[in-house]
PDB file of C-alpha atoms in Angstrom:
ATOM      1  CA  MET C   1       0.000   0.001   0.001  1.00 42.00           C
ATOM      2  CA  LEU C   2       2.756   2.421   1.009  1.00 34.00           C
ATOM      3  CA  GLN C   3       4.794   1.503  -2.077  1.00 41.00           C
ATOM      4  CA  HIS C   4       1.766   2.103  -4.327  1.00 46.00           C
ATOM      5  CA  LEU C   5       1.138   5.496  -2.684  1.00 35.00           C
ATOM      6  CA  LEU C   6       4.790   6.441  -3.105  1.00 33.00           C
ATOM      7  CA  GLU C   7       4.741   5.509  -6.800  1.00 42.00           C
ATOM      8  CA  ASN C   8       1.605   7.592  -7.372  1.00 43.00           C
ATOM      9  CA  THR C   9       3.137  10.540  -5.523  1.00 35.00           C
ATOM     10  CA  LEU C  10       6.324  10.346  -7.569  1.00 37.00           C
ATOM     11  CA  SER C  11       4.363  10.078 -10.809  1.00 43.00           C
ATOM     12  CA  PHE C  12       2.353  13.171  -9.877  1.00 39.00           C
ATOM     13  CA  ARG C  13       5.463  15.115  -8.871  1.00 42.00           C
ATOM     14  CA  PHE C  14       7.254  14.274 -12.126  1.00 43.00           C
ATOM     15  CA  SER C  15       4.179  15.109 -14.188  1.00 47.00           C
ATOM     16  CA  ILE C  16       3.927  18.686 -12.844  1.00 46.00           C
ATOM     17  CA  ARG C  17       6.738  20.062 -14.998  1.00 61.00           C
ATOM     18  CA  ARG C  18       6.544  19.512 -18.716  1.00 77.00           C
ATOM     19  CA  ILE C  19       9.525  17.577 -20.010  1.00 80.00           C
ATOM     20  CA  THR C  20      11.963  19.465 -22.209  1.00 87.00           C
ATOM     21  CA  HIS C  21      12.741  18.621 -25.830  1.00 89.00           C
ATOM     22  CA  GLY C  22      16.119  17.295 -24.676  1.00 89.00           C
ATOM     23  CA  GLU C  23      14.416  14.963 -22.209  1.00 86.00           C
ATOM     24  CA  GLU C  24      12.006  13.828 -24.928  1.00 88.00           C
ATOM     25  CA  ASN C  25      15.017  12.983 -27.077  1.00 90.00           C
ATOM     26  CA  TYR C  26      16.530  11.027 -24.202  1.00 87.00           C
ATOM     27  CA  ILE C  27      13.327   9.007 -23.751  1.00 85.00           C
ATOM     28  CA  ARG C  28      13.186   8.127 -27.441  1.00 90.00           C
ATOM     29  CA  PHE C  29      16.839   7.137 -27.506  1.00 92.00           C
ATOM     30  CA  GLY C  30      16.560   5.161 -24.265  1.00 89.00           C
ATOM     31  CA  LYS C  31      13.578   3.181 -25.553  1.00 89.00           C
ATOM     32  CA  ALA C  32      15.439   2.559 -28.815  1.00 94.00           C
ATOM     33  CA  ILE C  33      18.694   1.337 -27.280  1.00 94.00           C
ATOM     34  CA  VAL C  34      17.008  -0.766 -24.569  1.00 90.00           C
ATOM     35  CA  GLY C  35      14.351  -2.172 -26.914  1.00 93.00           C
ATOM     36  CA  ILE C  36      15.618  -2.262 -30.488  1.00 96.00           C
ATOM     37  CA  GLY C  37      19.333  -2.368 -29.676  1.00 97.00           C
ATOM     38  CA  THR C  38      18.866  -5.256 -27.270  1.00 96.00           C
ATOM     39  CA  SER C  39      16.681  -7.202 -29.720  1.00 98.00           C
ATOM     40  CA  ILE C  40      19.266  -6.833 -32.471  1.00 98.00           C
ATOM     41  CA  ILE C  41      22.179  -8.084 -30.393  1.00 98.00           C
ATOM     42  CA  GLN C  42      20.056 -10.937 -28.984  1.00 98.00           C
ATOM     43  CA  GLN C  43      19.312 -12.154 -32.509  1.00 98.00           C
ATOM     44  CA  VAL C  44      22.947 -11.884 -33.532  1.00 98.00           C
ATOM     45  CA  LEU C  45      23.978 -13.933 -30.500  1.00 98.00           C
ATOM     46  CA  ASP C  46      21.310 -16.545 -31.217  1.00 97.00           C
ATOM     47  CA  THR C  47      22.605 -16.912 -34.773  1.00 96.00           C
ATOM     48  CA  HIS C  48      26.191 -17.329 -33.582  1.00 95.00           C
ATOM     49  CA  VAL C  49      25.384 -19.548 -30.584  1.00 96.00           C
ATOM     50  CA  PRO C  50      21.835 -20.956 -30.305  1.00 95.00           C
ATOM     51  CA  SER C  51      20.458 -20.493 -26.805  1.00 97.00           C
ATOM     52  CA  SER C  52      20.299 -24.268 -26.387  1.00 96.00           C
ATOM     53  CA  ASN C  53      24.108 -24.405 -26.668  1.00 95.00           C
ATOM     54  CA  ILE C  54      25.252 -21.324 -24.759  1.00 97.00           C
ATOM     55  CA  ALA C  55      25.631 -22.976 -21.341  1.00 96.00           C
ATOM     56  CA  ALA C  56      27.916 -25.660 -22.765  1.00 94.00           C
ATOM     57  CA  ALA C  57      29.893 -23.030 -24.676  1.00 94.00           C
ATOM     58  CA  VAL C  58      30.568 -21.055 -21.489  1.00 95.00           C
ATOM     59  CA  VAL C  59      31.626 -24.068 -19.416  1.00 92.00           C
ATOM     60  CA  GLY C  60      35.396 -24.188 -19.106  1.00 85.00           C
ATOM     61  CA  ASN C  61      35.872 -20.567 -20.207  1.00 92.00           C
ATOM     62  CA  VAL C  62      37.970 -19.286 -17.313  1.00 93.00           C
ATOM     63  CA  TYR C  63      37.683 -15.642 -18.349  1.00 94.00           C
ATOM     64  CA  LEU C  64      33.881 -15.736 -18.470  1.00 95.00           C
ATOM     65  CA  GLY C  65      33.767 -17.741 -15.271  1.00 93.00           C
ATOM     66  CA  ASN C  66      35.507 -14.874 -13.496  1.00 94.00           C
ATOM     67  CA  LYS C  67      33.761 -12.035 -15.333  1.00 94.00           C
ATOM     68  CA  LEU C  68      30.095 -13.063 -15.320  1.00 96.00           C
ATOM     69  CA  THR C  69      27.900 -12.156 -12.358  1.00 95.00           C
ATOM     70  CA  PRO C  70      25.804 -14.769 -10.521  1.00 96.00           C
ATOM     71  CA  LYS C  71      22.670 -13.344 -12.166  1.00 95.00           C
ATOM     72  CA  GLN C  72      24.234 -13.623 -15.627  1.00 97.00           C
ATOM     73  CA  LYS C  73      25.347 -17.197 -14.946  1.00 97.00           C
ATOM     74  CA  LEU C  74      21.805 -18.076 -13.893  1.00 98.00           C
ATOM     75  CA  LEU C  75      20.363 -16.617 -17.105  1.00 98.00           C
ATOM     76  CA  ILE C  76      22.867 -18.643 -19.131  1.00 98.00           C
ATOM     77  CA  SER C  77      22.007 -21.854 -17.282  1.00 97.00           C
ATOM     78  CA  GLN C  78      18.309 -21.313 -18.078  1.00 98.00           C
ATOM     79  CA  ALA C  79      18.755 -20.204 -21.686  1.00 98.00           C
ATOM     80  CA  HIS C  80      18.047 -23.663 -23.118  1.00 96.00           C
ATOM     81  CA  VAL C  81      14.455 -23.155 -21.914  1.00 97.00           C
ATOM     82  CA  ALA C  82      13.958 -19.377 -21.748  1.00 97.00           C
ATOM     83  CA  GLY C  83      16.114 -18.366 -24.701  1.00 98.00           C
ATOM     84  CA  TYR C  84      17.855 -14.988 -24.807  1.00 98.00           C
ATOM     85  CA  LYS C  85      14.815 -12.797 -24.101  1.00 96.00           C
ATOM     86  CA  ASP C  86      16.180 -11.618 -20.727  1.00 96.00           C
ATOM     87  CA  PHE C  87      19.779 -11.121 -21.886  1.00 97.00           C
ATOM     88  CA  ASP C  88      20.704  -7.428 -21.973  1.00 94.00           C
ATOM     89  CA  ILE C  89      23.222  -5.713 -24.255  1.00 95.00           C
ATOM     90  CA  THR C  90      25.963  -6.122 -21.653  1.00 93.00           C
ATOM     91  CA  LEU C  91      25.657  -9.889 -21.452  1.00 96.00           C
ATOM     92  CA  CYS C  92      25.134 -10.444 -25.182  1.00 97.00           C
ATOM     93  CA  TYR C  93      28.166  -8.313 -26.062  1.00 97.00           C
ATOM     94  CA  THR C  94      30.358 -10.136 -23.539  1.00 97.00           C
ATOM     95  CA  LEU C  95      29.330 -13.535 -24.894  1.00 97.00           C
ATOM     96  CA  LEU C  96      29.706 -12.583 -28.558  1.00 97.00           C
ATOM     97  CA  ARG C  97      33.181 -11.323 -27.882  1.00 96.00           C
ATOM     98  CA  ASN C  98      34.433 -14.167 -25.704  1.00 96.00           C
ATOM     99  CA  VAL C  99      32.561 -17.408 -26.449  1.00 95.00           C
ATOM    100  CA  LYS C 100      34.298 -20.000 -28.604  1.00 87.00           C
ATOM    101  CA  VAL C 101      31.947 -22.578 -30.085  1.00 83.00           C
ATOM    102  CA  PRO C 102      33.512 -25.965 -30.961  1.00 80.00           C
ATOM    103  CA  ASN C 103      34.044 -26.435 -34.712  1.00 78.00           C
ATOM    104  CA  LYS C 104      33.054 -22.830 -35.349  1.00 82.00           C
ATOM    105  CA  SER C 105      35.051 -19.631 -35.744  1.00 86.00           C
ATOM    106  CA  ARG C 106      34.863 -16.920 -33.121  1.00 90.00           C
ATOM    107  CA  PHE C 107      32.503 -14.058 -33.809  1.00 95.00           C
ATOM    108  CA  PRO C 108      34.549 -11.678 -35.997  1.00 96.00           C
ATOM    109  CA  ALA C 109      36.051  -8.611 -34.365  1.00 96.00           C
ATOM    110  CA  PRO C 110      35.029  -5.110 -35.502  1.00 98.00           C
ATOM    111  CA  THR C 111      37.161  -3.385 -38.126  1.00 98.00           C
ATOM    112  CA  ARG C 112      39.062  -1.346 -35.493  1.00 97.00           C
ATOM    113  CA  GLY C 113      39.059  -4.130 -32.936  1.00 97.00           C
ATOM    114  CA  TRP C 114      36.910  -4.679 -29.871  1.00 96.00           C
ATOM    115  CA  GLY C 115      36.473  -1.690 -27.598  1.00 95.00           C
ATOM    116  CA  ASN C 116      37.256   0.941 -30.232  1.00 96.00           C
ATOM    117  CA  GLN C 117      34.990   3.490 -31.906  1.00 96.00           C
ATOM    118  CA  PRO C 118      34.217   2.423 -35.497  1.00 98.00           C
ATOM    119  CA  LEU C 119      34.681   4.970 -38.257  1.00 97.00           C
ATOM    120  CA  ALA C 120      31.733   5.991 -40.407  1.00 95.00           C
ATOM    121  CA  THR C 121      33.113   3.764 -43.171  1.00 97.00           C
ATOM    122  CA  ASP C 122      33.192   0.691 -40.892  1.00 98.00           C
ATOM    123  CA  THR C 123      29.907  -1.065 -41.572  1.00 98.00           C
ATOM    124  CA  THR C 124      30.264  -4.739 -40.683  1.00 98.00           C
ATOM    125  CA  LEU C 125      27.837  -6.414 -38.295  1.00 98.00           C
ATOM    126  CA  SER C 126      30.560  -6.456 -35.640  1.00 98.00           C
ATOM    127  CA  ASP C 127      31.092  -2.721 -36.127  1.00 98.00           C
ATOM    128  CA  ASP C 128      27.408  -2.163 -35.418  1.00 98.00           C
ATOM    129  CA  ILE C 129      27.561  -4.358 -32.311  1.00 98.00           C
ATOM    130  CA  GLU C 130      30.405  -2.125 -31.107  1.00 98.00           C
ATOM    131  CA  ARG C 131      28.349   0.979 -31.916  1.00 98.00           C
ATOM    132  CA  LEU C 132      25.465  -0.329 -29.807  1.00 97.00           C
ATOM    133  CA  ARG C 133      27.841  -0.907 -26.892  1.00 95.00           C
ATOM    134  CA  ILE C 134      29.239   2.616 -27.134  1.00 95.00           C
ATOM    135  CA  LEU C 135      25.826   4.255 -27.544  1.00 94.00           C
ATOM    136  CA  ARG C 136      24.452   2.320 -24.599  1.00 92.00           C
ATOM    137  CA  ASN C 137      27.393   3.222 -22.351  1.00 90.00           C
ATOM    138  CA  GLU C 138      28.061   6.818 -23.341  1.00 89.00           C
ATOM    139  CA  MET C 139      24.630   8.151 -24.278  1.00 85.00           C
ATOM    140  CA  PHE C 140      22.355   6.134 -22.013  1.00 83.00           C
ATOM    141  CA  CYS C 141      24.188   5.140 -18.858  1.00 79.00           C
ATOM    142  CA  HIS C 142      26.718   7.919 -18.368  1.00 74.00           C
ATOM    143  CA  LEU C 143      25.216  11.227 -19.419  1.00 73.00           C
ATOM    144  CA  PRO C 144      25.567  13.876 -16.675  1.00 74.00           C
ATOM    145  CA  HIS C 145      21.881  14.728 -17.175  1.00 78.00           C
ATOM    146  CA  PRO C 146      19.252  12.608 -18.959  1.00 82.00           C
ATOM    147  CA  SER C 147      18.757  15.042 -21.817  1.00 88.00           C
ATOM    148  CA  ILE C 148      20.074  15.035 -25.399  1.00 92.00           C
ATOM    149  CA  PRO C 149      20.299  18.233 -27.519  1.00 95.00           C
ATOM    150  CA  ILE C 150      18.601  18.068 -30.906  1.00 95.00           C
ATOM    151  CA  VAL C 151      21.813  18.209 -32.971  1.00 96.00           C
ATOM    152  CA  GLN C 152      23.363  15.334 -31.027  1.00 95.00           C
ATOM    153  CA  PHE C 153      20.080  13.415 -31.062  1.00 95.00           C
ATOM    154  CA  THR C 154      19.867  13.700 -34.854  1.00 96.00           C
ATOM    155  CA  GLU C 155      23.374  12.249 -35.196  1.00 96.00           C
ATOM    156  CA  ILE C 156      22.569   9.383 -32.820  1.00 96.00           C
ATOM    157  CA  TRP C 157      19.245   8.635 -34.493  1.00 97.00           C
ATOM    158  CA  THR C 158      20.940   8.516 -37.881  1.00 97.00           C
ATOM    159  CA  GLN C 159      23.420   5.973 -36.481  1.00 97.00           C
ATOM    160  CA  LEU C 160      20.569   3.841 -35.146  1.00 98.00           C
ATOM    161  CA  ALA C 161      18.677   4.061 -38.439  1.00 98.00           C
ATOM    162  CA  ASP C 162      21.786   2.951 -40.336  1.00 98.00           C
ATOM    163  CA  ILE C 163      22.310   0.048 -37.929  1.00 98.00           C
ATOM    164  CA  CYS C 164      18.690  -1.050 -38.395  1.00 98.00           C
ATOM    165  CA  SER C 165      18.962  -0.778 -42.184  1.00 98.00           C
ATOM    166  CA  ARG C 166      22.109  -2.907 -42.343  1.00 98.00           C
ATOM    167  CA  PHE C 167      20.595  -5.436 -39.943  1.00 98.00           C
ATOM    168  CA  LYS C 168      17.505  -5.706 -42.163  1.00 97.00           C
ATOM    169  CA  VAL C 169      19.704  -6.665 -45.122  1.00 98.00           C
ATOM    170  CA  LEU C 170      21.431  -9.409 -43.116  1.00 97.00           C
ATOM    171  CA  TYR C 171      18.259 -10.604 -41.360  1.00 97.00           C
ATOM    172  CA  PRO C 172      15.444 -10.019 -43.892  1.00 96.00           C
ATOM    173  CA  ASN C 173      13.003 -12.266 -42.024  1.00 95.00           C
ATOM    174  CA  SER C 174      13.499 -10.477 -38.722  1.00 95.00           C
ATOM    175  CA  LYS C 175      11.207  -7.850 -37.239  1.00 94.00           C
ATOM    176  CA  ASP C 176      11.375  -4.553 -39.123  1.00 97.00           C
ATOM    177  CA  PHE C 177      13.387  -2.467 -36.682  1.00 97.00           C
ATOM    178  CA  CYS C 178      13.539   0.420 -39.154  1.00 97.00           C
ATOM    179  CA  GLN C 179       9.783   0.716 -38.813  1.00 96.00           C
ATOM    180  CA  GLU C 180       9.980   0.356 -35.028  1.00 95.00           C
ATOM    181  CA  LEU C 181      12.512   3.181 -34.910  1.00 96.00           C
ATOM    182  CA  ARG C 182      10.230   5.425 -36.956  1.00 95.00           C
ATOM    183  CA  LYS C 183       7.383   4.710 -34.527  1.00 91.00           C
ATOM    184  CA  LEU C 184       9.572   5.719 -31.583  1.00 89.00           C
ATOM    185  CA  GLU C 185      10.518   8.939 -33.325  1.00 90.00           C
ATOM    186  CA  LEU C 186       6.849   9.929 -33.582  1.00 88.00           C
ATOM    187  CA  CYS C 187       5.402   8.503 -30.367  1.00 81.00           C
ATOM    188  CA  ASN C 188       4.184  10.599 -27.443  1.00 80.00           C
ATOM    189  CA  VAL C 189       6.476  10.611 -24.415  1.00 77.00           C
ATOM    190  CA  THR C 190       5.718  11.399 -20.774  1.00 71.00           C
ATOM    191  CA  ARG C 191       7.545  12.457 -17.645  1.00 65.00           C
ATOM    192  CA  VAL C 192       6.716   9.120 -16.046  1.00 63.00           C
ATOM    193  CA  GLN C 193       8.590   7.388 -18.897  1.00 69.00           C
ATOM    194  CA  TRP C 194      11.491   9.783 -18.347  1.00 61.00           C
ATOM    195  CA  SER C 195      11.658   9.056 -14.616  1.00 66.00           C
ATOM    196  CA  SER C 196      11.469   5.308 -15.302  1.00 71.00           C
ATOM    197  CA  LEU C 197      14.438   5.551 -17.661  1.00 65.00           C
ATOM    198  CA  VAL C 198      16.374   7.573 -15.079  1.00 64.00           C
ATOM    199  CA  THR C 199      15.820   4.728 -12.608  1.00 66.00           C
ATOM    200  CA  LEU C 200      17.010   2.198 -15.189  1.00 64.00           C
ATOM    201  CA  VAL C 201      20.106   4.315 -15.841  1.00 62.00           C
ATOM    202  CA  GLU C 202      21.001   4.263 -12.147  1.00 62.00           C
ATOM    203  CA  GLN C 203      20.810   0.474 -12.247  1.00 61.00           C
ATOM    204  CA  CYS C 204      22.998   0.168 -15.340  1.00 61.00           C
ATOM    205  CA  ARG C 205      25.727   2.596 -14.206  1.00 57.00           C
ATOM    206  CA  GLY C 206      27.333  -0.218 -12.273  1.00 54.00           C
ATOM    207  CA  ASN C 207      26.954  -2.600 -15.190  1.00 57.00           C
ATOM    208  CA  ASN C 208      29.043  -0.791 -17.785  1.00 56.00           C
ATOM    209  CA  ILE C 209      30.178  -2.852 -20.765  1.00 54.00           C
ATOM    210  CA  GLY C 210      33.935  -2.656 -20.682  1.00 54.00           C
ATOM    211  CA  SER C 211      36.282  -2.898 -23.597  1.00 50.00           C
ATOM    212  CA  ASN C 212      37.540  -6.381 -22.772  1.00 48.00           C
TER     213      ASN C 212
END
């Protein structure tokens, strides 16, 4: 009861002031990176290592054994049943970069190597995986204030649109993320959504995707 009252009070308090255009941009980007970005990297991981095989692929990997959190290890152990639907960008990126599947090559590194910013001319699937990592870390989890100016937002949105377009070519039978991105660009946003994303950001600050 108290928790419900607190949530209603917070929602009312956040709804008093109209959100700024910068905060609207942040909401759209946050929904895109958490929703579309995560779905893309989940599908890439599933193509490289089917969820039914991921637990076996991780067993014996000393690096992953030390790096993965207990929660991540639990998700991996249940993936043969639940699939990758609860795997976030952090976990998918870590697995793509470090898992070695028997009788199969490692997932190819980005053009500039893992952990480095791709150039505009770098357009491989791995380059786009790296872009999603960087966008998630720098523009979602570590902004000083959850607001994105229009010029910067336009640049980011163009990057996301390009990523979705290239993904559509490689995965033609997948969900149309280009269309989903267009819907996000036009949808109504609210202060409650903004405050929810701020809460999510606080949770992900301690779960930064490193460059190794």
